Amino acid sequence: MTQEKDTAQDEVRAKGEGTEQAIEEIYADAVHWHVNTGGETIHAMRIGGRFRRLKWYAGALWLSYFLLPYVRWEGQQAILFDVPGRQFHFFSLTIWPQDIWMLSLVLILLAMTLFGVTAVAGRVWCGYFCFQTVWTDWFTWLEDKIEGNPIQRRKLDAAPWGAHKITLKLFKHAIWMLIAVVTGVTFAAYFTDAFDLWYRYITLDAPMVAWVVLAAFVFGTYVFAGFMREQVCFWLCPYARIQSVMMDKDTIVPTYDEARGEPRGKVKGKIERGDTTARGDCVDCHLCVGVCPTGVDIREGLQEGCIMCGMCIDACNGVMGKVGRPGDLIRYTSRKELSGERLPYWLKRPRVLTYLTIFTLAVSGITYGLTHIPPVELSIVHERQPLYLQMSDGSIQNKYTIKAVNKTPDDLHLRVSIEGLDGVELRIDGGHEVLLRAGKLIPIHAYLRAMPTQLSEENSKIRFVFESVGSPDKISLTKGSVFIGPKK
Ligand code: SF4
Ligand code: SF4
């Protein structure tokens, strides 16, 4: 980052606004910057600026991905997808398969966040936070440090193989591979004890599934971020294809101010501030193309390849500073604003409000779910074949299968009883007190008997009551069912 050219306008002006030297500098490299046609590796130039800094900050949030598996909470891994135990641990919370409905709400929430952000500010997710573009940004930064700037890299690529080229390439690929390995191990560490996993990888004692996950991630990271780069955005990412349906004329996206920039043309000689020649402000230096990680020319309008990272804005602002013209020839703006209309407050847009409403409902549902996770999950199935049995003493018997999952970290003793039908007799295999092992599901077979004279209707509503015995935290749960007798 330290070697990136700082093109902040103030600094450039300090060197001499609009001097011939500054203009020559602008055009010196222009010949190297051309639009991506898909046939070669894009070597984007790295230029400092507001949006470059923002991209670094946003990408830095991904460092938490590498750190979180090592965080401990109440004696265990804070975030753990325990697949064999069918549990998801998130700090003090434990989510069970029975609570999986919350996962669908989480997916809806994420989708609405993405749609809402896209409706307001286009593909900023892609430009600043998507793991593909962030990892690619890290990889190309390393490439820049090791092999030099884009022009030097192209020369190196074209040069014959020698000791210098081999050393640089080996060093670069070794570091890329190291990042890919750490990325893969980290992903696997969310599914098992992170420290133990490292030990088992190092001692070659990891299970086969861990090796498969690692291999998939190493391959994906190394190939996608190191080689395919922006081609993933062009050819593999479905989001690039569906983004247009979420954007409208109010969406703020990096836009070239055509009315101000055209007709574009190269400048010659010294330019004074306020110079208004017949030409527009675009000096046709191609720097906006040179810095673009996807190699598009923003001057040709919004394109599928644009990930809205704002790098072209930083670049163009630097050029405008050098030639003494106002900045923001390329800027984040909407079509409406560009055509002179007033930008509505972002909330006053039906599609944003719709996304926000669904988002709020999803958050409410998740909050409710998380605060109402029962300590024991119960399901009761009434035996259907037969619905009831008439016993030799004339009584009617119904059979039930109760499935109980103890979601607490401790074993529980529960006493089972019946409410709602006077005189009904409960029998449970193993007794009325059942032991629920921590984190386990157990089936309980229960039988109810009643004399026909006790039944006032064919279907009598009953309630199974489960109360904890001996545990400090009193647990009392009821679950409704039905007692079926002969037709009345
Ligand atoms: S838009 Fe700006 S960076 Fe792009 S060619 Fe014109 S002057 Fe250069
Ligand atoms: S055109 Fe500009 S905003 Fe779009 S991807 Fe290229 S540099 Fe980023």
Short mmCIF file of C-alpha atoms in Angstrom, two decimals, residues 3-437:
data_model
loop_
_atom_site.label_atom_id
_atom_site.label_comp_id
_atom_site.label_asym_id
_atom_site.label_seq_id
_atom_site.Cartn_x
_atom_site.Cartn_y
_atom_site.Cartn_z
CA GLN A 3 4.13 2.20 -2.78
CA GLU A 4 0.73 2.98 -4.25
CA LYS A 5 0.70 6.29 -6.00
CA ASP A 6 -1.08 8.83 -3.92
CA THR A 7 -3.01 10.86 -6.41
CA ALA A 8 -4.94 13.03 -3.99
CA GLN A 9 -5.63 16.23 -5.80
CA ASP A 10 -4.05 18.48 -3.19
CA GLU A 11 -0.74 16.70 -3.40
CA VAL A 12 -0.72 16.89 -7.17
CA ARG A 13 -1.55 20.57 -7.13
CA ALA A 14 1.37 21.15 -4.78
CA LYS A 15 3.65 19.87 -7.55
CA GLY A 16 2.32 22.36 -10.05
CA GLU A 17 -1.17 22.37 -11.39
CA GLY A 18 -1.58 21.81 -15.07
CA THR A 19 2.12 21.77 -15.87
CA GLU A 20 3.33 20.16 -19.04
CA GLN A 21 5.30 17.67 -16.96
CA ALA A 22 2.17 16.59 -15.11
CA ILE A 23 0.31 16.13 -18.37
CA GLU A 24 3.16 14.11 -19.87
CA GLU A 25 3.11 11.91 -16.78
CA ILE A 26 -0.58 11.24 -17.32
CA TYR A 27 -0.07 10.05 -20.87
CA ALA A 28 3.18 8.16 -20.28
CA ASP A 29 1.44 4.93 -19.34
CA ALA A 30 -1.85 5.42 -21.20
CA VAL A 31 -0.80 3.10 -23.99
CA HIS A 32 -0.84 0.19 -21.52
CA TRP A 33 -4.42 0.61 -20.37
CA HIS A 34 -7.03 -1.00 -22.52
CA VAL A 35 -10.46 -2.49 -22.08
CA ASN A 36 -10.72 -6.10 -20.93
CA THR A 37 -11.63 -8.32 -23.86
CA GLY A 38 -11.18 -11.52 -21.88
CA GLY A 39 -8.06 -12.82 -23.61
CA GLU A 40 -5.38 -11.80 -21.10
CA THR A 41 -4.73 -11.38 -17.41
CA ILE A 42 -5.83 -7.99 -16.17
CA HIS A 43 -3.04 -6.20 -14.36
CA ALA A 44 -4.88 -3.29 -12.76
CA MET A 45 -2.88 -0.34 -11.56
CA ARG A 46 -3.22 0.43 -7.85
CA ILE A 47 -3.87 4.06 -7.01
CA GLY A 48 -4.53 5.58 -3.61
CA GLY A 49 -7.60 7.59 -2.77
CA ARG A 50 -10.82 7.69 -0.77
CA PHE A 51 -12.38 4.59 -2.26
CA ARG A 52 -9.14 2.64 -2.24
CA ARG A 53 -8.95 3.25 1.51
CA LEU A 54 -12.59 2.24 1.93
CA LYS A 55 -11.87 -0.99 0.05
CA TRP A 56 -9.01 -1.79 2.42
CA TYR A 57 -11.17 -1.14 5.48
CA ALA A 58 -14.04 -3.25 4.16
CA GLY A 59 -11.68 -6.08 3.21
CA ALA A 60 -10.08 -5.93 6.66
CA LEU A 61 -13.41 -7.00 8.18
CA TRP A 62 -12.74 -10.41 6.61
CA LEU A 63 -9.84 -10.86 9.02
CA SER A 64 -12.47 -11.81 11.57
CA TYR A 65 -13.11 -14.90 9.43
CA PHE A 66 -9.59 -16.07 10.24
CA LEU A 67 -9.81 -15.28 13.95
CA LEU A 68 -13.29 -16.35 15.06
CA PRO A 69 -12.70 -20.15 15.17
CA TYR A 70 -10.12 -19.59 17.93
CA VAL A 71 -12.43 -17.60 20.20
CA ARG A 72 -13.54 -19.61 23.25
CA TRP A 73 -16.78 -18.97 25.11
CA GLU A 74 -17.88 -20.67 28.30
CA GLY A 75 -15.20 -23.31 27.85
CA GLN A 76 -15.97 -24.24 24.26
CA GLN A 77 -15.48 -22.93 20.73
CA ALA A 78 -17.66 -19.82 20.41
CA ILE A 79 -18.77 -20.54 16.84
CA LEU A 80 -19.07 -24.20 15.96
CA PHE A 81 -21.15 -26.08 13.40
CA ASP A 82 -21.25 -29.44 15.17
CA VAL A 83 -22.48 -31.62 12.29
CA PRO A 84 -22.22 -35.03 14.07
CA GLY A 85 -23.99 -33.55 17.13
CA ARG A 86 -26.47 -31.76 14.84
CA GLN A 87 -26.01 -28.50 16.74
CA PHE A 88 -24.80 -25.02 15.91
CA HIS A 89 -23.09 -23.17 18.75
CA PHE A 90 -22.96 -19.41 18.64
CA PHE A 91 -21.49 -18.11 21.88
CA SER A 92 -24.16 -18.88 24.54
CA LEU A 93 -26.73 -20.03 22.00
CA THR A 94 -27.22 -23.57 20.74
CA ILE A 95 -29.32 -24.00 17.62
CA TRP A 96 -30.83 -27.44 16.95
CA PRO A 97 -32.20 -28.97 13.75
CA GLN A 98 -35.68 -28.27 15.18
CA ASP A 99 -34.82 -24.55 15.08
CA ILE A 100 -33.69 -24.70 11.48
CA TRP A 101 -36.62 -22.55 10.41
CA MET A 102 -34.56 -19.65 11.73
CA LEU A 103 -31.91 -20.46 9.14
CA SER A 104 -34.41 -19.77 6.37
CA LEU A 105 -35.12 -16.40 8.01
CA VAL A 106 -31.38 -15.71 8.19
CA LEU A 107 -31.11 -16.46 4.46
CA ILE A 108 -34.05 -14.15 3.74
CA LEU A 109 -32.43 -11.48 5.91
CA LEU A 110 -29.12 -11.77 4.03
CA ALA A 111 -30.89 -11.69 0.68
CA MET A 112 -32.89 -8.59 1.65
CA THR A 113 -29.73 -6.87 2.89
CA LEU A 114 -28.05 -7.58 -0.42
CA PHE A 115 -31.09 -6.51 -2.46
CA GLY A 116 -31.61 -3.35 -0.38
CA VAL A 117 -27.96 -2.31 -0.59
CA THR A 118 -27.99 -2.98 -4.34
CA ALA A 119 -31.14 -0.90 -4.80
CA VAL A 120 -29.53 2.01 -2.94
CA ALA A 121 -25.90 1.81 -4.06
CA GLY A 122 -25.57 -0.88 -6.73
CA ARG A 123 -23.02 -3.66 -6.46
CA VAL A 124 -21.03 -2.20 -3.56
CA TRP A 125 -21.08 -5.67 -2.02
CA CYS A 126 -19.06 -6.87 -5.02
CA GLY A 127 -16.75 -3.88 -5.03
CA TYR A 128 -15.89 -3.80 -1.37
CA PHE A 129 -16.88 -6.92 0.52
CA CYS A 130 -17.37 -9.99 -1.69
CA PHE A 131 -14.86 -12.69 -0.69
CA GLN A 132 -13.94 -13.20 -4.36
CA THR A 133 -12.97 -9.56 -4.93
CA VAL A 134 -11.40 -9.16 -1.48
CA TRP A 135 -9.18 -12.25 -1.83
CA THR A 136 -8.33 -11.21 -5.40
CA ASP A 137 -7.39 -7.78 -4.10
CA TRP A 138 -5.03 -9.34 -1.52
CA PHE A 139 -3.50 -11.62 -4.14
CA THR A 140 -2.92 -8.82 -6.65
CA TRP A 141 -1.51 -6.57 -3.92
CA LEU A 142 1.05 -9.26 -3.16
CA GLU A 143 1.72 -9.65 -6.86
CA ASP A 144 2.32 -5.90 -7.06
CA LYS A 145 4.78 -6.05 -4.18
CA ILE A 146 6.66 -9.06 -5.54
CA GLU A 147 6.64 -8.60 -9.32
CA GLY A 148 6.22 -4.85 -9.57
CA ASN A 149 3.63 -2.58 -11.11
CA PRO A 150 1.39 -3.70 -14.01
CA ILE A 151 3.84 -2.61 -16.69
CA GLN A 152 6.71 -4.47 -14.99
CA ARG A 153 4.46 -7.51 -14.55
CA ARG A 154 3.55 -7.62 -18.20
CA LYS A 155 7.23 -7.37 -19.12
CA LEU A 156 8.05 -10.16 -16.67
CA ASP A 157 5.30 -12.36 -18.11
CA ALA A 158 6.65 -11.81 -21.62
CA ALA A 159 10.31 -12.33 -20.62
CA PRO A 160 12.03 -15.71 -21.13
CA TRP A 161 12.33 -17.95 -18.07
CA GLY A 162 15.46 -17.26 -16.04
CA ALA A 163 16.58 -17.43 -12.41
CA HIS A 164 15.10 -14.01 -11.59
CA LYS A 165 11.70 -14.76 -13.11
CA ILE A 166 11.53 -18.24 -11.56
CA THR A 167 12.43 -16.88 -8.11
CA LEU A 168 9.79 -14.17 -8.24
CA LYS A 169 7.10 -16.50 -9.54
CA LEU A 170 7.90 -19.23 -7.01
CA PHE A 171 7.84 -16.75 -4.15
CA LYS A 172 4.51 -15.29 -5.27
CA HIS A 173 2.83 -18.67 -5.74
CA ALA A 174 4.17 -19.93 -2.41
CA ILE A 175 2.56 -17.01 -0.58
CA TRP A 176 -0.68 -17.39 -2.55
CA MET A 177 -0.72 -21.08 -1.64
CA LEU A 178 -0.10 -20.26 2.01
CA ILE A 179 -3.11 -17.93 2.05
CA ALA A 180 -5.19 -20.56 0.27
CA VAL A 181 -4.22 -23.20 2.85
CA VAL A 182 -4.99 -20.92 5.80
CA THR A 183 -8.33 -20.01 4.18
CA GLY A 184 -9.18 -23.71 3.79
CA VAL A 185 -8.12 -24.76 7.29
CA THR A 186 -10.05 -21.83 8.74
CA PHE A 187 -13.23 -22.88 6.96
CA ALA A 188 -12.87 -26.44 8.24
CA ALA A 189 -12.18 -25.07 11.74
CA TYR A 190 -15.75 -23.80 11.97
CA PHE A 191 -16.87 -27.47 12.00
CA THR A 192 -14.59 -28.94 14.63
CA ASP A 193 -12.20 -27.89 17.39
CA ALA A 194 -9.90 -25.42 15.63
CA PHE A 195 -6.73 -26.12 17.62
CA ASP A 196 -7.18 -29.88 17.40
CA LEU A 197 -7.78 -29.59 13.66
CA TRP A 198 -4.48 -27.79 13.10
CA TYR A 199 -2.72 -30.49 15.09
CA ARG A 200 -4.39 -33.24 13.08
CA TYR A 201 -3.57 -31.59 9.76
CA ILE A 202 0.07 -31.13 10.77
CA THR A 203 0.38 -34.71 11.99
CA LEU A 204 -1.47 -35.94 8.86
CA ASP A 205 -4.11 -37.45 11.12
CA ALA A 206 -7.12 -35.45 9.88
CA PRO A 207 -10.20 -37.38 8.69
CA MET A 208 -10.83 -37.74 4.96
CA VAL A 209 -13.66 -35.19 4.95
CA ALA A 210 -11.28 -32.58 6.41
CA TRP A 211 -8.78 -33.22 3.62
CA VAL A 212 -11.50 -32.98 0.98
CA VAL A 213 -12.73 -29.64 2.39
CA LEU A 214 -9.17 -28.35 2.56
CA ALA A 215 -8.40 -29.45 -1.00
CA ALA A 216 -11.58 -27.81 -2.34
CA PHE A 217 -10.83 -24.53 -0.57
CA VAL A 218 -7.17 -24.46 -1.51
CA PHE A 219 -8.04 -25.11 -5.13
CA GLY A 220 -10.90 -22.59 -5.13
CA THR A 221 -8.94 -19.81 -3.42
CA TYR A 222 -5.73 -20.31 -5.39
CA VAL A 223 -7.41 -20.59 -8.78
CA PHE A 224 -10.25 -18.10 -8.34
CA ALA A 225 -8.28 -15.33 -6.60
CA GLY A 226 -4.90 -15.97 -8.24
CA PHE A 227 -5.78 -16.80 -11.82
CA MET A 228 -9.44 -16.31 -12.71
CA ARG A 229 -9.84 -13.09 -10.72
CA GLU A 230 -12.46 -10.85 -12.34
CA GLN A 231 -13.40 -13.63 -14.78
CA VAL A 232 -15.31 -15.17 -11.86
CA CYS A 233 -17.41 -11.97 -11.71
CA PHE A 234 -17.93 -12.09 -15.48
CA TRP A 235 -18.58 -15.77 -16.06
CA LEU A 236 -19.45 -17.53 -12.81
CA CYS A 237 -21.21 -15.13 -10.48
CA PRO A 238 -25.00 -15.20 -10.86
CA TYR A 239 -25.38 -12.00 -8.91
CA ALA A 240 -23.87 -9.97 -11.74
CA ARG A 241 -26.71 -11.22 -13.94
CA ILE A 242 -29.61 -10.45 -11.58
CA GLN A 243 -28.40 -7.12 -10.23
CA SER A 244 -30.10 -5.07 -12.93
CA VAL A 245 -33.59 -6.01 -11.68
CA MET A 246 -32.79 -4.44 -8.30
CA MET A 247 -31.46 -1.19 -9.64
CA ASP A 248 -33.41 1.75 -10.98
CA LYS A 249 -32.77 5.34 -11.95
CA ASP A 250 -32.38 6.31 -8.28
CA THR A 251 -29.59 3.82 -7.60
CA ILE A 252 -26.26 5.48 -6.91
CA VAL A 253 -23.50 3.94 -9.00
CA PRO A 254 -20.10 5.08 -10.32
CA THR A 255 -21.01 7.16 -13.34
CA TYR A 256 -19.05 9.07 -15.91
CA ASP A 257 -20.48 12.57 -16.36
CA GLU A 258 -20.74 12.43 -20.10
CA ALA A 259 -22.15 15.94 -20.48
CA ARG A 260 -19.08 17.32 -18.76
CA GLY A 261 -16.48 14.91 -20.11
CA GLU A 262 -17.35 14.85 -23.82
CA PRO A 263 -16.04 15.43 -26.36
CA ARG A 264 -13.01 13.82 -24.80
CA GLY A 265 -9.55 14.48 -26.17
CA LYS A 266 -5.89 14.63 -25.34
CA VAL A 267 -4.54 17.92 -24.00
CA LYS A 268 -1.33 19.55 -25.16
CA GLY A 269 0.75 22.15 -23.36
CA LYS A 270 -0.01 23.92 -20.15
CA ILE A 271 -3.59 24.10 -18.96
CA GLU A 272 -4.71 26.89 -16.72
CA ARG A 273 -7.47 26.57 -14.12
CA GLY A 274 -10.80 27.47 -15.67
CA ASP A 275 -9.56 26.72 -19.18
CA THR A 276 -12.69 26.10 -21.21
CA THR A 277 -11.59 24.94 -24.61
CA ALA A 278 -14.04 23.35 -26.97
CA ARG A 279 -13.19 19.97 -25.46
CA GLY A 280 -14.88 18.30 -22.50
CA ASP A 281 -13.05 17.56 -19.27
CA CYS A 282 -12.04 13.99 -20.11
CA VAL A 283 -8.45 14.11 -21.29
CA ASP A 284 -8.68 10.55 -22.62
CA CYS A 285 -5.79 9.26 -20.53
CA HIS A 286 -7.37 5.81 -20.02
CA LEU A 287 -6.28 5.80 -16.38
CA CYS A 288 -9.83 4.93 -15.30
CA VAL A 289 -9.49 1.78 -17.42
CA GLY A 290 -5.99 1.10 -16.11
CA VAL A 291 -7.07 0.96 -12.48
CA CYS A 292 -10.26 -0.99 -13.09
CA PRO A 293 -9.96 -4.50 -11.59
CA THR A 294 -12.38 -5.82 -14.20
CA GLY A 295 -10.87 -3.83 -17.06
CA VAL A 296 -14.00 -1.97 -18.16
CA ASP A 297 -14.26 1.54 -19.52
CA ILE A 298 -16.78 3.33 -17.32
CA ARG A 299 -17.10 6.05 -19.96
CA GLU A 300 -19.08 3.63 -22.09
CA GLY A 301 -21.83 3.53 -19.45
CA LEU A 302 -22.80 1.06 -16.76
CA GLN A 303 -21.59 -2.41 -17.66
CA GLU A 304 -22.05 -5.94 -16.42
CA GLY A 305 -18.37 -6.13 -15.50
CA CYS A 306 -18.44 -3.08 -13.23
CA ILE A 307 -18.27 -4.13 -9.59
CA MET A 308 -18.70 -0.50 -8.45
CA CYS A 309 -15.50 -0.32 -6.48
CA GLY A 310 -14.87 3.37 -7.18
CA MET A 311 -11.21 2.86 -8.19
CA CYS A 312 -11.86 4.77 -11.41
CA ILE A 313 -13.18 7.69 -9.35
CA ASP A 314 -9.93 7.90 -7.38
CA ALA A 315 -7.91 7.68 -10.60
CA CYS A 316 -9.89 10.30 -12.47
CA ASN A 317 -9.90 12.69 -9.53
CA GLY A 318 -6.10 12.48 -9.53
CA VAL A 319 -5.99 13.29 -13.24
CA MET A 320 -8.42 16.18 -12.85
CA GLY A 321 -6.16 17.54 -10.11
CA LYS A 322 -3.17 17.35 -12.45
CA VAL A 323 -4.85 19.17 -15.30
CA GLY A 324 -6.47 21.70 -12.98
CA ARG A 325 -10.06 20.75 -13.62
CA PRO A 326 -12.72 20.07 -11.00
CA GLY A 327 -12.88 16.53 -9.62
CA ASP A 328 -15.77 14.05 -9.72
CA LEU A 329 -15.92 13.69 -13.48
CA ILE A 330 -16.60 10.10 -12.50
CA ARG A 331 -18.61 9.91 -9.29
CA TYR A 332 -21.20 7.94 -7.38
CA THR A 333 -24.49 9.32 -8.61
CA SER A 334 -27.84 8.20 -9.97
CA ARG A 335 -29.27 8.59 -13.44
CA LYS A 336 -31.94 10.82 -11.97
CA GLU A 337 -29.46 13.10 -10.25
CA LEU A 338 -27.32 13.26 -13.36
CA SER A 339 -30.28 14.46 -15.38
CA GLY A 340 -30.83 17.29 -12.88
CA GLU A 341 -33.63 15.76 -10.83
CA ARG A 342 -33.52 15.77 -7.06
CA LEU A 343 -32.44 12.53 -5.44
CA PRO A 344 -35.22 11.20 -3.19
CA TYR A 345 -34.43 10.27 0.35
CA TRP A 346 -33.46 6.61 -0.01
CA LEU A 347 -36.29 5.44 2.22
CA LYS A 348 -38.90 7.05 -0.01
CA ARG A 349 -38.52 4.35 -2.61
CA PRO A 350 -41.05 1.53 -2.77
CA ARG A 351 -38.53 -1.19 -3.54
CA VAL A 352 -36.22 -0.14 -0.71
CA LEU A 353 -39.18 0.01 1.67
CA THR A 354 -40.28 -3.44 0.54
CA TYR A 355 -36.82 -4.91 1.15
CA LEU A 356 -36.65 -3.11 4.51
CA THR A 357 -40.05 -4.44 5.58
CA ILE A 358 -39.13 -8.04 4.77
CA PHE A 359 -35.77 -7.52 6.46
CA THR A 360 -37.50 -6.23 9.61
CA LEU A 361 -39.92 -9.17 9.65
CA ALA A 362 -37.05 -11.61 9.30
CA VAL A 363 -35.13 -9.93 12.14
CA SER A 364 -38.25 -10.03 14.33
CA GLY A 365 -38.77 -13.73 13.58
CA ILE A 366 -35.16 -14.58 14.36
CA THR A 367 -35.23 -12.53 17.57
CA TYR A 368 -38.43 -14.28 18.65
CA GLY A 369 -36.97 -17.67 17.79
CA LEU A 370 -33.72 -17.09 19.63
CA THR A 371 -35.47 -15.86 22.77
CA HIS A 372 -38.02 -18.68 22.77
CA ILE A 373 -35.89 -21.77 22.24
CA PRO A 374 -37.45 -24.33 24.64
CA PRO A 375 -35.07 -26.36 26.85
CA VAL A 376 -36.83 -29.54 25.69
CA GLU A 377 -38.26 -30.01 22.22
CA LEU A 378 -41.31 -32.30 22.24
CA SER A 379 -43.34 -33.98 19.55
CA ILE A 380 -46.19 -36.42 20.24
CA VAL A 381 -47.52 -38.80 17.61
CA HIS A 382 -50.78 -40.66 18.23
CA GLU A 383 -50.72 -44.25 17.00
CA ARG A 384 -53.02 -44.49 13.95
CA GLN A 385 -53.10 -48.25 13.37
CA PRO A 386 -55.29 -48.89 15.30
CA LEU A 387 -56.66 -45.61 16.65
CA TYR A 388 -57.61 -47.33 19.90
CA LEU A 389 -57.80 -50.78 21.42
CA GLN A 390 -60.67 -52.16 23.49
CA MET A 391 -59.09 -54.13 26.29
CA SER A 392 -60.49 -57.30 27.96
CA ASP A 393 -61.72 -55.24 30.95
CA GLY A 394 -63.70 -53.00 28.58
CA SER A 395 -61.32 -50.01 28.85
CA ILE A 396 -60.12 -48.05 25.81
CA GLN A 397 -56.39 -47.78 25.23
CA ASN A 398 -54.54 -45.22 23.04
CA LYS A 399 -50.85 -45.42 22.26
CA TYR A 400 -48.49 -42.43 21.76
CA THR A 401 -44.87 -42.03 20.73
CA ILE A 402 -43.26 -39.00 22.36
CA LYS A 403 -39.98 -37.73 20.98
CA ALA A 404 -38.10 -35.49 23.39
CA VAL A 405 -34.84 -33.64 22.70
CA ASN A 406 -32.94 -32.27 25.68
CA LYS A 407 -31.43 -29.01 24.39
CA THR A 408 -29.74 -28.12 27.67
CA PRO A 409 -26.11 -28.97 28.44
CA ASP A 410 -27.20 -31.13 31.46
CA ASP A 411 -29.10 -34.41 31.86
CA LEU A 412 -32.74 -33.87 32.87
CA HIS A 413 -35.22 -35.99 34.83
CA LEU A 414 -38.79 -35.28 33.73
CA ARG A 415 -41.97 -36.47 35.35
CA VAL A 416 -44.80 -37.03 32.87
CA SER A 417 -48.47 -36.65 33.78
CA ILE A 418 -51.81 -36.10 32.01
CA GLU A 419 -54.34 -33.27 32.25
CA GLY A 420 -57.72 -32.70 30.62
CA LEU A 421 -59.41 -36.08 31.03
CA ASP A 422 -60.53 -37.18 34.48
CA GLY A 423 -59.80 -40.74 35.48
CA VAL A 424 -57.48 -41.50 32.57
CA GLU A 425 -54.62 -43.81 33.47
CA LEU A 426 -51.08 -43.19 32.13
CA ARG A 427 -48.53 -45.93 31.63
CA ILE A 428 -45.01 -45.33 30.29
CA ASP A 429 -42.43 -47.98 29.46
CA GLY A 430 -39.84 -47.56 32.22
CA GLY A 431 -41.99 -45.43 34.54
CA HIS A 432 -43.40 -41.92 34.76
CA GLU A 433 -39.98 -40.41 35.36
CA VAL A 434 -37.81 -40.35 32.28
CA LEU A 435 -34.15 -39.47 31.93
CA LEU A 436 -33.21 -37.18 29.06
CA ARG A 437 -29.50 -37.21 28.34
#
